[in-house]
Amino acid sequence: MQQFRRTPFAVRLLSSLLLAGTFSYAQAATTPRTAQKKQIEAERAELQQKLKALKTDINKTESAKDKASDALEDSEQAISDANRSLRDLQSEQTQTTEKLRQLKEQQAQLSLKVEKQKTQLSEFLRRQYMRGDSDRIKLLLSGDNPNRINRDLQYMGYVSQTQAKMIASLKVSLLEIEKNTQQAQEAKDDLDDIAKEEHEHKILLESEKKRRASLLTQLADKLHAQKKEADNLQKNEQRLSSLVSRLNQIMEEQAKADLARAAQAEKLRLEKQVAEKIRKEREKQAAQQTKPGSKTGKITYPNPIDADEPPAKVAVKIEATPIASNNDGSEFKSLKGSLRLPVRGELIAKFGSKRGDGPSWKGLFIKAAEGAEIKAIAAGKVVFAEWLRGFGNMIIVDHGGQYLSLYSNNQAVLKHAGDSVKSGDVIASAGNSGGNEESGLYFELRHQGRVFDPLTWTGKNP
């Protein structure tokens, strides 16, 4: 460093300008977190609209909301939404924290790389200055041996190329550092936004829990009496059956629309493939006409208007890719006997057992602690994730072939309609929404709208 300090001011200035001038990097084209959330919401809008219309249609066939459990609807939905938002935010926070950690590691590596490049460039410039042979004009006017001058000029050219490469490499590294710094700042800003949203949702959640507790106290007697009314139980089952039937219709319509879109996309792909092969074939023919030995050496294109003979047809063979058929449920059927129940707890009601004077149970009720994790029994797609009278916060998963699994009385549903889930994914948390007296999960399995005993397909443990 002592020697480098003796280098001319111009050389030091060059290094300083290099380091300062690179920090004009334009902002990276990153999608803001809010824009990403809006895009996701937009994709769900069509399905949500259908589900709202479906619920409205079902409610029109019933009397006005005079049931005690309906008084809890808004509060239980708000609790579910707040819990789901908190879980989404926690997942996003984990991902953002990991991204920030990786960016910090990259920053450290880039900093070491830049320091190494600075040292190499400084040493290179120092040696060039110490040699004192950097003036090409002086060399040309020296009157020395022309062969030696030529060799020296070639050597200086190589040196200049090396210097330019070192400077370009340093610039790239500095730009990477600036981009990394910007991304790290964006990640920190995202974490701050997430923390703020978490705080707001926690306040809302606590407020709604207090409101629901107050309502439960006021409605305790009515809820108890309502739960035992056979007529209410029968209406609840009819309501659920109607919902499932109409969901099946929506899924069939959606499947047909998906197949139509896939067929159109395949048609466009094949047309594009044909056009591309024809273009390549014509380019090949044109290239052959320009080869040595051709009569004119000019490129001629077949023109059906001017040519005396029609242009030769280009033979193109297209291998069509078959469109994937809709899920027929065969994968789900193969799991019969090996599925696990969605939650750990005490099985207090089995399929087919009597419910006092009312109809028999059409599924299982598993008593579980409030907030216990409810897991998807198999892979599928969420087709319903809302509050329904008599069942509270409910989530329905389509496993293909009109096989559905239903999870109700939840404290919160943690997935949105349209989300894909894997076996074992946490999709809800146990509770007693919908006027249920005990915390737990009411679980059903259906095929083509008809219920069947889950215990013939699952074990007794989740």
Coordinates of C-alpha atoms in Angstrom, one line a residue:
M1 CA 0.0 0.0 0.0
Q2 CA 2.9 2.4 0.6
Q3 CA 3.9 1.9 -3.0
F4 CA 0.4 2.3 -4.3
R5 CA 0.1 5.7 -2.5
R6 CA 3.0 6.9 -4.7
T7 CA 1.0 6.3 -7.9
P8 CA -0.1 9.4 -9.8
F9 CA -3.2 11.2 -8.7
A10 CA -4.8 10.3 -12.1
V11 CA -4.5 6.6 -11.5
R12 CA -6.0 6.9 -8.0
L13 CA -8.8 9.1 -9.5
L14 CA -9.5 6.4 -12.1
S15 CA -10.1 3.8 -9.3
S16 CA -12.3 6.2 -7.3
L17 CA -14.4 7.1 -10.3
L18 CA -14.8 3.5 -11.1
L19 CA -16.1 2.7 -7.7
A20 CA -18.4 5.7 -7.5
G21 CA -19.7 5.5 -11.1
T22 CA -21.0 2.0 -10.9
F23 CA -23.7 2.9 -8.3
S24 CA -26.2 4.0 -10.9
Y25 CA -27.8 0.6 -11.2
A26 CA -31.5 0.8 -12.0
Q27 CA -33.9 -0.7 -9.5
A28 CA -34.5 -4.4 -10.1
A29 CA -37.9 -5.2 -11.6
T30 CA -39.3 -6.9 -8.6
T31 CA -43.0 -7.3 -8.1
P32 CA -44.2 -5.6 -4.9
R33 CA -45.6 -7.8 -2.2
T34 CA -48.9 -6.1 -2.4
A35 CA -49.2 -6.6 -6.1
Q36 CA -48.5 -10.3 -5.7
K37 CA -51.2 -10.6 -3.2
K38 CA -53.6 -8.8 -5.5
Q39 CA -52.8 -11.1 -8.3
I40 CA -53.5 -14.2 -6.1
E41 CA -56.8 -12.7 -5.0
A42 CA -57.8 -11.9 -8.6
E43 CA -57.2 -15.6 -9.6
R44 CA -59.5 -16.7 -6.8
A45 CA -62.2 -14.1 -7.6
E46 CA -64.1 -16.2 -10.2
L47 CA -64.4 -19.3 -7.9
Q48 CA -65.3 -17.2 -4.9
Q49 CA -68.1 -15.5 -6.9
K50 CA -69.5 -18.9 -7.8
L51 CA -69.4 -20.0 -4.2
K52 CA -71.1 -16.9 -2.9
A53 CA -73.8 -17.2 -5.5
L54 CA -74.2 -20.9 -4.5
K55 CA -74.6 -20.0 -0.8
T56 CA -77.1 -17.2 -1.6
D57 CA -79.2 -19.6 -3.7
I58 CA -79.2 -22.2 -0.9
N59 CA -80.2 -19.6 1.7
K60 CA -83.1 -18.4 -0.5
T61 CA -84.8 -21.8 -0.1
E62 CA -84.8 -21.5 3.7
S63 CA -86.5 -19.2 6.2
A64 CA -84.9 -16.0 7.5
K65 CA -81.9 -16.3 9.8
D66 CA -83.7 -17.0 13.0
K67 CA -81.4 -19.7 14.3
A68 CA -79.2 -19.1 17.3
S69 CA -76.2 -20.4 15.5
D70 CA -76.6 -17.9 12.7
A71 CA -75.9 -15.1 15.3
L72 CA -72.4 -16.5 15.5
E73 CA -71.8 -16.5 11.7
D74 CA -70.1 -13.2 11.3
S75 CA -67.9 -13.6 14.4
E76 CA -66.9 -17.2 13.5
Q77 CA -66.1 -16.2 9.9
A78 CA -64.0 -13.3 11.2
I79 CA -62.1 -15.6 13.6
S80 CA -61.4 -18.0 10.7
D81 CA -60.2 -15.3 8.4
A82 CA -58.0 -13.8 11.0
N83 CA -56.4 -17.1 11.8
R84 CA -55.9 -18.0 8.2
S85 CA -54.3 -14.6 7.5
L86 CA -52.0 -15.0 10.5
R87 CA -50.9 -18.4 9.2
D88 CA -50.3 -17.0 5.7
L89 CA -48.3 -14.2 7.2
Q90 CA -46.2 -16.5 9.3
S91 CA -45.4 -18.6 6.3
E92 CA -44.5 -15.5 4.3
Q93 CA -42.4 -14.3 7.2
T94 CA -40.5 -17.5 7.3
Q95 CA -39.8 -17.4 3.6
T96 CA -38.8 -13.7 3.7
T97 CA -36.5 -14.3 6.6
E98 CA -34.8 -17.2 4.8
K99 CA -34.5 -15.0 1.7
L100 CA -32.8 -12.3 3.8
R101 CA -30.4 -14.8 5.2
Q102 CA -29.4 -16.0 1.8
L103 CA -29.0 -12.4 0.6
K104 CA -26.7 -11.6 3.5
E105 CA -24.5 -14.6 2.7
Q106 CA -24.4 -13.5 -1.0
Q107 CA -23.5 -10.0 0.2
A108 CA -20.6 -11.3 2.2
Q109 CA -19.3 -13.4 -0.7
L110 CA -19.6 -10.5 -3.1
S111 CA -17.8 -8.2 -0.7
L112 CA -14.9 -10.6 -0.5
K113 CA -14.9 -10.9 -4.3
V114 CA -14.9 -7.1 -4.8
E115 CA -12.1 -6.6 -2.3
K116 CA -10.0 -9.2 -4.1
Q117 CA -10.7 -7.6 -7.5
K118 CA -9.8 -4.1 -6.1
T119 CA -6.5 -5.4 -4.8
Q120 CA -5.7 -7.1 -8.2
L121 CA -6.6 -4.0 -10.1
S122 CA -4.6 -1.7 -7.8
E123 CA -1.6 -3.9 -8.1
F124 CA -1.9 -4.1 -11.8
L125 CA -2.1 -0.3 -12.1
R126 CA 0.8 0.1 -9.8
R127 CA 3.0 -2.2 -11.8
Q128 CA 2.1 -0.4 -15.0
Y129 CA 3.0 3.0 -13.5
M130 CA 6.3 1.6 -12.2
R131 CA 7.2 0.3 -15.6
G132 CA 6.6 3.8 -17.1
D133 CA 5.9 2.4 -20.6
S134 CA 2.3 3.2 -20.9
D135 CA 2.7 6.0 -23.5
R136 CA 2.2 4.6 -27.0
I137 CA 3.0 7.9 -28.8
K138 CA 6.3 8.1 -27.0
L139 CA 7.1 4.5 -28.0
L140 CA 6.3 5.2 -31.7
L141 CA 8.4 8.4 -31.7
S142 CA 11.4 6.7 -30.0
G143 CA 13.1 5.8 -33.2
D144 CA 13.8 2.3 -31.9
N145 CA 13.9 -0.9 -33.9
P146 CA 10.5 -1.3 -35.7
N147 CA 10.3 -5.0 -34.8
R148 CA 10.8 -4.2 -31.2
I149 CA 8.3 -1.4 -31.3
N150 CA 5.8 -3.8 -32.9
R151 CA 6.3 -6.4 -30.2
D152 CA 6.0 -3.7 -27.5
L153 CA 2.8 -2.4 -29.0
Q154 CA 1.3 -5.9 -29.1
Y155 CA 2.3 -6.4 -25.5
M156 CA 0.7 -3.1 -24.5
G157 CA -2.5 -4.2 -26.4
Y158 CA -2.7 -7.4 -24.3
V159 CA -2.1 -5.3 -21.2
S160 CA -4.9 -3.0 -22.1
Q161 CA -7.3 -5.9 -22.8
T162 CA -6.4 -7.4 -19.4
Q163 CA -7.0 -4.0 -17.7
A164 CA -10.4 -3.6 -19.5
K165 CA -11.5 -7.1 -18.4
M166 CA -10.5 -6.5 -14.8
I167 CA -12.4 -3.2 -14.8
A168 CA -15.5 -4.7 -16.4
S169 CA -15.4 -7.6 -13.9
L170 CA -15.2 -5.2 -11.0
K171 CA -18.1 -3.2 -12.4
V172 CA -20.2 -6.3 -12.7
S173 CA -19.4 -7.3 -9.1
L174 CA -20.3 -3.8 -7.8
L175 CA -23.6 -3.9 -9.7
E176 CA -24.3 -7.3 -8.1
I177 CA -23.6 -5.8 -4.7
E178 CA -26.0 -2.9 -5.3
K179 CA -28.7 -5.2 -6.5
N180 CA -28.2 -7.5 -3.5
T181 CA -28.3 -4.5 -1.2
Q182 CA -31.6 -3.3 -2.7
Q183 CA -33.2 -6.8 -2.5
A184 CA -32.1 -7.1 1.1
Q185 CA -33.7 -3.7 1.9
E186 CA -36.9 -4.8 0.1
A187 CA -36.9 -8.0 2.2
K188 CA -36.5 -6.0 5.4
D189 CA -39.4 -3.7 4.3
D190 CA -41.5 -6.8 3.7
L191 CA -40.7 -8.1 7.2
D192 CA -41.8 -4.8 8.7
D193 CA -45.0 -4.9 6.7
I194 CA -45.7 -8.4 7.8
A195 CA -45.1 -7.6 11.4
K196 CA -47.5 -4.7 11.2
E197 CA -50.2 -6.8 9.5
E198 CA -49.7 -9.6 12.1
H199 CA -50.2 -7.1 14.9
E200 CA -53.4 -5.8 13.3
H201 CA -54.8 -9.3 12.8
K202 CA -54.0 -10.4 16.3
I203 CA -55.9 -7.4 17.7
L204 CA -58.8 -8.3 15.4
L205 CA -58.7 -12.0 16.4
E206 CA -58.8 -11.2 20.2
S207 CA -61.7 -8.8 19.7
E208 CA -63.7 -11.4 17.7
K209 CA -63.0 -14.1 20.3
K210 CA -64.3 -11.9 23.0
R211 CA -67.4 -11.0 21.0
R212 CA -68.1 -14.7 20.2
A213 CA -67.6 -15.7 23.9
S214 CA -70.2 -13.0 24.8
L215 CA -72.6 -14.3 22.2
L216 CA -72.2 -17.9 23.4
T217 CA -73.1 -16.9 26.9
Q218 CA -76.2 -15.2 25.7
L219 CA -77.3 -18.0 23.4
A220 CA -76.2 -21.0 25.5
D221 CA -79.8 -22.2 26.2
K222 CA -81.0 -21.7 22.7
L223 CA -78.0 -23.4 21.2
H224 CA -78.5 -26.4 23.5
A225 CA -82.1 -26.8 22.6
Q226 CA -81.5 -26.2 18.9
K227 CA -78.9 -28.9 18.8
K228 CA -81.4 -31.5 20.0
E229 CA -84.1 -30.6 17.5
A230 CA -84.5 -33.4 15.0
D231 CA -86.0 -31.1 12.5
N232 CA -82.9 -28.8 12.6
L233 CA -80.5 -31.8 12.2
Q234 CA -82.5 -33.0 9.2
K235 CA -82.4 -29.5 7.6
N236 CA -78.7 -29.3 8.2
E237 CA -78.1 -32.6 6.3
Q238 CA -80.4 -31.5 3.5
R239 CA -78.5 -28.2 3.2
L240 CA -75.1 -30.0 3.1
S241 CA -76.3 -32.5 0.5
S242 CA -77.7 -29.7 -1.6
L243 CA -74.3 -27.9 -1.3
V244 CA -72.3 -31.0 -2.3
S245 CA -74.6 -31.7 -5.3
R246 CA -74.2 -28.2 -6.6
L247 CA -70.5 -28.2 -6.0
N248 CA -70.3 -31.3 -8.1
Q249 CA -72.1 -29.5 -10.9
I250 CA -69.7 -26.6 -10.6
M251 CA -66.7 -28.9 -10.7
E252 CA -68.0 -30.7 -13.8
E253 CA -68.6 -27.4 -15.6
Q254 CA -65.1 -26.3 -14.5
A255 CA -63.5 -29.5 -15.8
K256 CA -65.2 -29.2 -19.1
A257 CA -64.1 -25.6 -19.4
D258 CA -60.5 -26.6 -18.5
L259 CA -60.5 -29.3 -21.1
A260 CA -61.8 -26.9 -23.7
R261 CA -59.1 -24.4 -22.9
A262 CA -56.5 -27.1 -23.0
A263 CA -57.7 -28.3 -26.4
Q264 CA -57.6 -24.7 -27.7
A265 CA -54.1 -24.3 -26.3
E266 CA -53.0 -27.6 -27.9
K267 CA -54.4 -26.5 -31.2
L268 CA -52.5 -23.2 -31.1
R269 CA -49.3 -25.0 -30.1
L270 CA -49.7 -27.4 -33.0
E271 CA -50.3 -24.6 -35.5
K272 CA -47.3 -22.7 -34.2
Q273 CA -45.2 -25.9 -34.5
V274 CA -46.4 -26.4 -38.1
A275 CA -45.6 -22.8 -39.0
E276 CA -42.1 -23.1 -37.4
K277 CA -41.3 -26.3 -39.3
I278 CA -42.4 -24.8 -42.6
R279 CA -40.2 -21.7 -41.9
K280 CA -37.2 -23.9 -41.2
E281 CA -37.8 -26.0 -44.2
R282 CA -38.0 -23.0 -46.5
E283 CA -34.8 -21.5 -44.9
K284 CA -33.1 -24.9 -45.6
Q285 CA -34.3 -24.9 -49.3
A286 CA -33.1 -21.2 -49.7
A287 CA -29.7 -22.1 -48.2
Q288 CA -29.3 -25.0 -50.6
Q289 CA -30.0 -22.7 -53.6
T290 CA -27.1 -20.4 -52.5
K291 CA -24.5 -23.2 -52.4
P292 CA -21.6 -23.2 -54.9
G293 CA -22.6 -24.8 -58.2
S294 CA -26.1 -23.4 -58.2
K295 CA -27.1 -21.7 -61.4
T296 CA -27.9 -18.2 -60.2
G297 CA -26.6 -18.1 -56.6
K298 CA -29.7 -16.1 -55.7
I299 CA -32.3 -16.9 -53.1
T300 CA -35.6 -17.6 -54.7
Y301 CA -38.8 -18.0 -52.8
P302 CA -41.7 -20.0 -54.2
N303 CA -44.4 -17.6 -55.3
P304 CA -47.7 -19.2 -56.3
I305 CA -48.7 -16.0 -58.1
D306 CA -45.6 -15.4 -60.3
A307 CA -44.3 -18.9 -60.6
D308 CA -45.2 -21.1 -63.6
E309 CA -45.5 -24.1 -61.4
P310 CA -47.0 -24.3 -57.9
P311 CA -44.5 -24.4 -55.1
A312 CA -43.5 -27.8 -53.7
K313 CA -45.4 -28.7 -50.6
V314 CA -43.4 -28.9 -47.4
A315 CA -43.9 -32.2 -45.7
V316 CA -44.3 -31.7 -42.0
K317 CA -45.0 -34.4 -39.5
I318 CA -46.6 -33.3 -36.3
E319 CA -46.5 -35.4 -33.2
A320 CA -49.6 -34.4 -31.1
T321 CA -49.2 -34.4 -27.4
P322 CA -52.3 -36.0 -25.8
I323 CA -54.2 -33.7 -23.5
A324 CA -54.2 -35.0 -19.9
S325 CA -57.6 -36.3 -18.9
N326 CA -59.4 -35.1 -15.8
N327 CA -58.6 -36.8 -12.5
D328 CA -60.9 -39.8 -12.3
G329 CA -60.3 -40.5 -8.6
S330 CA -58.4 -43.8 -9.3
E331 CA -55.5 -42.5 -7.2
F332 CA -57.8 -41.8 -4.3
K333 CA -59.5 -45.2 -4.6
S334 CA -56.2 -46.9 -4.4
L335 CA -55.7 -45.4 -0.9
K336 CA -58.7 -47.3 0.5
G337 CA -57.8 -48.8 3.9
S338 CA -54.5 -46.8 4.2
L339 CA -55.8 -43.3 4.9
R340 CA -55.4 -41.7 8.3
L341 CA -58.0 -39.6 10.2
P342 CA -57.6 -35.9 9.9
V343 CA -57.0 -35.1 13.6
R344 CA -55.9 -36.8 16.8
G345 CA -58.6 -37.1 19.4
E346 CA -61.4 -39.1 20.9
L347 CA -63.9 -40.7 18.5
I348 CA -67.2 -40.0 20.1
A349 CA -69.6 -40.5 17.2
K350 CA -69.4 -43.1 14.4
F351 CA -71.0 -43.3 11.0
G352 CA -74.5 -44.7 11.2
S353 CA -74.9 -44.3 15.0
K354 CA -78.1 -42.7 16.3
R355 CA -78.2 -39.0 17.3
G356 CA -80.8 -39.2 20.1
D357 CA -84.2 -38.8 18.4
G358 CA -82.7 -37.4 15.2
P359 CA -81.2 -38.9 12.1
S360 CA -78.1 -41.1 12.3
W361 CA -74.6 -39.7 12.0
K362 CA -73.5 -39.4 8.4
G363 CA -69.8 -39.1 9.4
L364 CA -67.5 -39.1 12.4
F365 CA -67.2 -36.6 15.2
I366 CA -63.7 -36.6 16.7
K367 CA -63.4 -34.6 20.0
A368 CA -60.2 -32.6 19.9
A369 CA -58.7 -29.5 21.6
E370 CA -59.5 -26.1 20.2
G371 CA -56.8 -25.1 17.7
A372 CA -55.7 -28.7 17.0
E373 CA -54.3 -29.2 13.5
I374 CA -56.7 -30.7 10.9
K375 CA -54.9 -32.4 8.1
A376 CA -56.0 -33.3 4.5
I377 CA -56.4 -37.1 4.3
A378 CA -55.2 -37.1 0.7
A379 CA -54.1 -34.8 -2.2
G380 CA -56.8 -32.7 -3.8
K381 CA -58.2 -29.3 -4.5
V382 CA -60.2 -27.1 -2.0
V383 CA -63.6 -26.4 -3.5
F384 CA -65.3 -24.9 -0.5
A385 CA -63.9 -22.9 2.5
E386 CA -66.6 -20.9 4.2
W387 CA -69.2 -20.9 7.0
L388 CA -72.3 -23.0 6.5
R389 CA -75.3 -23.0 8.8
G390 CA -75.2 -26.1 11.1
F391 CA -71.6 -26.9 10.3
G392 CA -69.8 -23.6 11.0
N393 CA -66.4 -23.0 9.3
M394 CA -66.2 -25.9 6.8
I395 CA -63.7 -26.9 4.2
I396 CA -64.3 -29.4 1.4
V397 CA -61.5 -31.1 -0.6
D398 CA -62.1 -32.6 -4.0
H399 CA -60.0 -35.7 -4.6
G400 CA -61.2 -36.4 -8.2
G401 CA -63.8 -38.8 -9.5
Q402 CA -66.4 -36.9 -7.3
Y403 CA -64.7 -38.1 -4.1
L404 CA -65.0 -35.4 -1.5
S405 CA -63.7 -35.1 2.1
L406 CA -65.6 -32.6 4.4
Y407 CA -64.2 -31.1 7.6
S408 CA -66.5 -28.9 9.7
N409 CA -67.0 -27.2 13.0
N410 CA -63.5 -25.7 12.6
Q411 CA -62.2 -22.7 14.5
A412 CA -60.6 -21.7 11.3
V413 CA -60.2 -22.9 7.7
L414 CA -56.6 -22.2 6.6
K415 CA -56.9 -22.7 2.9
H416 CA -58.8 -20.8 0.2
A417 CA -61.2 -22.3 -2.4
G418 CA -59.0 -23.1 -5.4
D419 CA -55.9 -24.1 -3.4
S420 CA -54.3 -27.4 -4.1
V421 CA -53.3 -29.5 -1.1
K422 CA -51.1 -32.6 -0.5
S423 CA -51.8 -35.4 1.9
G424 CA -51.0 -34.3 5.4
D425 CA -51.2 -30.6 4.7
V426 CA -52.7 -28.6 7.6
I427 CA -56.0 -27.2 6.2
A428 CA -57.9 -26.1 9.3
S429 CA -57.9 -25.9 13.1
A430 CA -60.4 -27.7 15.4
G431 CA -63.1 -25.7 17.1
N432 CA -66.8 -25.6 17.9
S433 CA -68.1 -23.2 15.3
G434 CA -71.7 -23.5 14.0
G435 CA -73.2 -23.8 17.5
N436 CA -71.5 -27.1 18.4
E437 CA -71.2 -27.7 22.1
E438 CA -67.8 -29.5 22.1
S439 CA -64.6 -28.7 20.4
G440 CA -63.6 -31.1 17.7
L441 CA -64.1 -32.1 14.0
Y442 CA -67.1 -33.4 12.2
F443 CA -65.7 -35.4 9.2
E444 CA -67.4 -36.9 6.2
L445 CA -66.4 -38.8 3.1
R446 CA -68.7 -38.7 0.0
H447 CA -68.7 -40.2 -3.5
Q448 CA -71.0 -38.7 -6.1
G449 CA -72.8 -36.9 -3.3
R450 CA -73.5 -40.0 -1.2
V451 CA -71.9 -40.5 2.2
F452 CA -70.0 -43.6 3.2
D453 CA -68.2 -44.8 6.3
P454 CA -64.8 -43.1 6.7
L455 CA -63.6 -45.9 9.0
T456 CA -63.7 -48.4 6.1
W457 CA -61.1 -46.2 4.3
T458 CA -59.0 -44.9 7.3
G459 CA -57.4 -46.1 10.4
K460 CA -58.3 -44.8 13.8
N461 CA -55.3 -42.5 14.2
P462 CA -54.4 -39.4 12.1

